[in-house]
Amino acid sequence: MPVLEGKELRIVGFLCNWCSYGGADTAGVARAGQPTDLRIIRVPCSGRIDPLFIVKALLGGADGVLVSGCHPRDCHYAAGNFYARRRLEVLKQFLPVLGIDERRFEYTWVSASEGQRWQQVVTVFTERIHQLGRAPRFDDAEPLLKLADMALTSLRPLGTGQTAALDELKDAIRAKLPELDCVIGWQQGYDAAHTVPLFIRKPEDVDKLVWGPFNVNNPAVYLPSFKGKKVGIVVKGCDSRSVVELLQENLIRREDVTIFALPCEGTLDMARVNEKLGRYQRIDSVSLDEAGATIVADGTEHRFCMTEYAQGKCYGCTTPAAVLADTRLGTPTPVQPGTVVPPELALLDSMSLEERMAFWRGQMERCLRCYACRNACPMCVCRDFCISDSRNPHWMSQEDSPREKLFFQTIHAMHLAGRCTGCGECQRACPVGIPILALRQQIARAVAQLFDGYRPGLDPAAVPPLLGYEVEEKNIHERDWK
Amino acid sequence: MRIGVFICHCGSNIGGTVDCARVAELSRAFPDVVYADDPMYTCAEPGQAAIEAAIHEHRLDGVVVASCTPRMHEPTFRRTVERAGLNRYMFEMANIREHVSWIGKDKEANTNKAAELVLMAVEKLRRNTPLTPKSFDITKKVLIIGGGVAGIQAALDCADGGVPVVLVEREATIGGKMAKLDKTFPTVDCSACILGPKMVDVAQHPNITLYAYAEVEDISGYVGNFSVKIRKKAAYVDWSKCTGCGACTEKCPARKTPDAFNELTGPTTAINIAFPQAIPKKAVINAAHCRQLSKGKCGVCAKVCPTGAIRYDMEDEIVTEEVGSIVAATGYDLMDWTVYSEYGGGKYPDVITSLQYERLLSASGPTGGHILRPSDGREPKSVVFIQCVGSRDKSVGRPYCSGFCCMYTAKQAVLTKDHIPDSQSWVFYMDIRAPGKMYDEFTRRAVEEYGTEYIRGRVSAIYPDGKGQYVVMGVDTLLGQPVEIKADLVVLAVGIEASKGASQLAEKLRISYDQYGFFMESHVKLKPVETNTAGVFLAGVCQGAKDIPASVAQGSAAAAKVLALFARDKLESDPQIAQVDMRRCVNCGKCIRCCPFGAIKEVEMRGEGKAQVIETVCQGCGLCTATCPQGAIQLSHATDNQILAEVNALCQC
Amino acid sequence: MNKVTDISSLRDPAFTAAVQADSGQDVTTCYQCGNCTAGCPASFAYDRQVSQIMRGVQLGLKDEVLNTRSIWMCLSCSTCSLRCPNNIDVAAVMETLRHMARKEGRVTVPKVEKFWFSFLDTVRVFGRTYEIGTMALYMLRSLRIFTDLDLAPEALKKRKLGLIPHAIPRQDVPDDGARAVGRIMQRYRQRALREGVRP
Amino acid sequence: MSVVSFAYYPGCSAKGSSADYERSTRTVCGLLDICLEELPGWNCCGSTPAHAVDTELSAALCVRNLDIAAQCGAKTVLTPCPSCLSNLRHAGRRMATPEFRARVNELLDAPAAETLPEVTSVMQGIARQYDKAALTARVKKPLTGLRLGAYYGCLMSRPADLMDFGDPENPTLMEEMLTACGAEVVDFPLKTSCCGASFGIPERPMTARNSAKILDLAVNMGLDALVVACPLCQMNLDLRQKQAAKSAGTTFDLPVPYFTQLLGLALGAPTDQLGLDKLCVSLDGLLKKAEGGQQCG
């Protein structure tokens, strides 16, 4: 139903049944007058609230969303609100990357006795939303296309892995192969400037294994489909984090996986490499040196320095060596301390909220809904039941609109909250080059800030922050409702 | 689906600010709605009958009632639709009273809002499925927390009803505050004489297990099957051997131990039995003041104990009890009145609390029942009573009335005259609250027969005059003038607050409490004994200020609730619980990790691990549903699709 | 005192609202416990007790309240505010009432105002107070003989009262400090007259 | 301890009726290495008459001083007089409201500085530098044998949130200082009662009655002296002691010295640097008692 034009704005509330819904009742019984904008959805517990409901509402035309639960320690279900607090706080920090003003979403705690407090919360929040005015609608945004600045300084020297102990690695694989059903690695693709995944089942396959800056795929994506089988995997540092995360989530078993690792010196951003090569008939030669690759295509020589053409994630990489490995050969280059804001995220950081919404509007118009992003993601395990196909739960409609596409990306990003290792396969796989990794990076940044620098995929035994809580959160603070 | 919608006027409660007929009219256009009406009182018998009739006449398979909060009448209407043959979960409510008509005056906005809430309810109902409860066994045993008069009454009534009782008391003796009182109003009969026999009954009742000097450590489980960990605090005395003979207390050399039972009006010994009628009559050592335990030198009590009951190496012990229901009766404490610097903040020895005065009046108290000033042991001739010290006072965060101070002050004034015939009592009051049976008459007697001077006004300050008396600077607002009284003794009617640790206990019980720590009843008028947690009931002042008869009545009421619960052999579990779609489950274990109740387990299914919900353990919070990225675990009646439908009803750009 | 007050016709809700707005205090929370009166060191000089004045404000009895002596006799010691169980800054209400009364030209206790003006006059001229000057001006204004004449010998002996005005020394500030203060008073006066209130 | 500097606002009475307070304050601060830099061209805060007449006028008079202090780069201004302190603090706080600030600026020659310095009492200024132990370490002639009461008056601790002086009903800072000086300090119950001094001239009976109540209690408690920190209180309880006694139909002979005078004695300052001659009720008996105590001790 439409809002009362000029009178109300659309404000949705999610209230836990036991405390806040009761608090709203208490306010009603006390005839505590409130603005009429808010519509309350009753849920059993604030822990029941999937942050995606809130995004759904905000993308669907809500001008504000208010969540209220029992005060910390008072949860009717003991701990639901502790989990909610973490998830909602992450959401609050995520919204701006979509171009949504985080002030349009608030969460708080109101007990069943606090009718007055509820009145104050509703009044203050509604006033705030009216001050912000009607929310800009994603559908109304003018598409804006902007490119990330890829001129970055790396935390370590990038190279092409020429000195890597590939032969020793091959020997190790050969030695282990009899115990394994398969070893996953890389082989040359349709020409010497491209690789494709290699599944080694026979000793002679081992010779096909290649190592170098063209090994862009994350082989970990195949691991869950080998569940129950003995499988080996050759990993770069970043790939190993996906393996660790899969182990942490019980999606593969440690005893089934044998990890072979070489130190990675960086991989090429194939989208930009291909763009520079342009259309060509054949590759004449590919030669690698310490600083980069020289590719001769149709007689024209192209130079690709690693410092210029590496994948965005490689500049800020702090795990050139595998986090976890059974066979580890060679020594990695040292990493300087520091942080590099990933280029996609830096681009969004530089924009206003309006520009961000316009940016995503423009990018999502280009989305083909091919779901290559999902297929490439090693942490995506719904497979046939993915809501994009099954439409159940009915998170998305059949409608082919940029808004639904962005919501799919948001669902993917939120499902990966505290899990995404930033391998960037989603973005690399995108055939139209949409910088969707930025959404995951923003969540990863929020998680790290809130939870003591937590980074997924480093420790198989760690409790992921969104599956745990602290009674007193160090970095999450109550907001003032005065 | 065929949905019927009923928009309740609730007399003028809703109809006054919501155009109910218009809402009904709008509802008819909502999907699947085939019938809509706007009855005057939906919850009344004709209203319920109309719903049943409509279900039959229009072949409805779902009903939405828009009226008051579902926390009030959802169970009522569920029974209504069930009587008409529907599954009781094919029903939804829209709250258009507490959340609409009572909080907004704009009829246009209210009507629109009400219609939207109905639409949300319809959209949710369209995705409801019939649910059937499962039944489970219950442990017919009750835990009663607190051994004051309310807890004692609840324990005795339950035990008499044939239910085994576990009574946990924090102090070394049961009896609570009432055991400290000298007399009770309005009959001025002896508190110990009427409470004592009940305490003895507790000790002797075969159905009651008493844990004195013990506290509830942890509570898990749910109605019918709670598991309770009880910490038995170290008394340093083996109670199975202690006969309560008192030989130890006579010989104990640590004679300056503060006496909590006597409200610190006099000292006691480090090993001590609270008072002669204590139940259990067992000795306890105050470790902080015991010379053996604090300095390692003494051991006198161990030498004199005829049964060898002293155990200096005793440690706290944890015992576990399985119970089906819990009664909280934790009572109250006095607020810390020393925040009143203007009354000396505790500096003046002859400015005391009313409970301390009770101990001075009591024959078992430190003065043997003689009213003597703490400072010099003199008998006071001018006694000033000040009401509302820490009650009805926002400036100290205590805006509520403590309920019974007016009455006990009248009683204490009467007793003062009885004890010291040539004394004069003065009572500073703001209002006299005496609504009980024979109460107002009693306060009049204090004035008319005992010559108590009631002065309407607060006291601004008390200070010693340097000559042995205190100047009480007050006001007589009826006279319209400030007044000063020279007093020998000042008795403060100190306001009450929830007993220490009440909020922590509430957290263990998963019940709500208000900002002052008093436990929240389920409904302020209609469910004053129940809490929002099934199987947990309240008795006495822990729920709010009340006097002895009201506490006793609520103790009995709580016992009745327990007995009613245990009258059934099995309980039905709420079927609004989580369910796993096995095809979607990838056995990542996130739900198992989060579940606050351990209600999800991993099972083997066709060679694969899967999550499974233990139906009787699941409490229906839905945390798992919000956690599972695969959408494989869904909370019935609050599924993703249902909440999405409500969101979509509101937000479609 | 001995009269029946027709509350229904005398009641002036706008007055209550104005007092609440100017003082920032919610007088409806007052429940007439009288604690303000009980602790008031000036109570015996009052014709209406402070709690009665609060009641008058609640009822909107403007004349009753603004014509009292009490609002002029308040010592501003804020004992009442400190001990009010409802956290009302009663002293702020009293000061607000005094300001309102003055601005309307209701001065029930002229000698108090005369003393204030005498004090402020010396400040206007010298930038600082000067006891003898204040007293002289006060005596002139109130046409009273110096009420503290009995103290004079002692005070003068101990040189408690400076005979010479201690104005702000000229060398201290580039612009004559006393004149700067004079200008503040002058601007205040002009503004008050412009705004139609008694300065 | 190194020398610390504070901006200093003496207040008008320092130049007249409480010259002894001024004298002893400067002496004590000198002995304690606290440098007081008097604000150039300071003016009267307006005292009770200004705020009784108009809040903005009162604030304008105060802010001119705070502005001078800000121009001098002062962070903290010390003042011995609680009345001045109260007025200066009230003004400073009210200036946080933009509308009020604008109204006050209209009255001033030029708009006041955005950030105005904080103002605190000389007593708290000393306490900030010297805790009890540090003060005791400086004592040369302990006040042994003296039974003293501390009287703060109504302004020093009220309103509580503005004055930040501990429990507004029961401040104890002066007691701590005097105890540090070796005196026996008994809790004086009327320590924050109003003596009524501000109406000393126009409404003498009120003042006399309130003072009598305070003096009477002090005498009943057997105090050797009632120690004060406020020029108005001191004048009222000392110079007007006979008036008070007359109204109560009795006689008093109770010395009412400033705390700085006793502090000065304990720190070993010569008596002529403490303005003791200005006290109407002489301290001589008290000094003898203290010396006797010292000899015995």
Coordinates of N, CA and C in Angstrom, one line a residue, chain B residues 10 28 38 56 66 80 160-161 198 209 271 283 306-307 319 329 350 371 379 395 432 532 593 595 598 605 636:
Chain B
C10 N -13.5 -2.6 19.6 CA -13.2 -2.5 21.0 C -13.9 -1.4 21.7
R28 N -11.4 -6.2 2.2 CA -12.0 -7.1 1.2 C -11.3 -7.1 -0.1
D38 N -16.7 -5.7 10.9 CA -16.1 -4.9 12.0 C -17.0 -4.9 13.2
H56 N -17.9 -21.1 9.3 CA -18.8 -22.1 8.6 C -19.4 -21.6 7.4
A66 N -8.1 -8.1 13.8 CA -7.4 -6.8 14.1 C -8.0 -6.2 15.3
T80 N -10.9 -20.0 19.5 CA -12.2 -19.7 18.8 C -12.1 -20.4 17.4
D160 N 1.5 -29.5 50.5 CA 0.2 -30.1 50.9 C -0.5 -30.6 49.7
G161 N -0.3 -30.1 48.5 CA -0.9 -30.5 47.3 C -0.3 -31.8 46.7
K198 N 4.6 -21.7 60.9 CA 4.8 -22.0 59.4 C 6.2 -22.4 59.1
T209 N 12.2 -30.1 50.6 CA 13.7 -30.2 50.8 C 14.1 -28.8 50.9
I271 N 30.7 -17.2 64.8 CA 29.8 -18.3 64.6 C 28.5 -18.0 65.3
A283 N 24.3 -23.5 63.0 CA 25.3 -22.5 63.1 C 26.0 -22.3 61.8
P306 N 30.0 -30.2 70.8 CA 29.8 -31.5 71.4 C 29.7 -32.6 70.3
T307 N 29.4 -32.2 69.1 CA 29.2 -33.2 68.1 C 30.3 -33.2 67.0
V319 N 24.8 -28.6 43.9 CA 23.9 -29.8 43.8 C 22.9 -29.4 42.6
A329 N 10.4 -16.0 44.7 CA 9.8 -15.2 45.9 C 11.0 -14.6 46.6
D350 N 21.7 8.0 66.0 CA 20.3 7.9 66.4 C 19.4 8.2 65.2
I371 N 13.4 0.1 74.0 CA 13.8 1.1 73.0 C 14.9 1.9 73.6
E379 N 16.7 6.1 76.9 CA 15.4 5.9 76.3 C 14.9 7.2 75.7
S395 N 14.5 12.1 42.8 CA 15.9 12.6 42.8 C 16.9 11.5 43.2
I432 N -1.2 9.5 53.5 CA -1.3 8.3 54.3 C -2.0 7.3 53.4
N532 N 6.5 -14.2 31.7 CA 6.5 -14.5 30.2 C 7.3 -15.8 29.9
R593 N 26.0 -24.5 16.4 CA 26.9 -23.7 17.1 C 26.1 -22.6 17.8
C595 N 22.6 -22.3 18.5 CA 21.4 -22.5 19.2 C 21.6 -22.4 20.7
G598 N 20.8 -25.8 22.7 CA 21.3 -27.1 22.3 C 20.2 -28.0 21.7
M605 N 22.3 -39.3 7.8 CA 21.2 -39.6 6.9 C 21.7 -39.9 5.6
S636 N 8.9 -22.5 12.0 CA 7.5 -22.5 11.6 C 6.8 -21.3 12.1

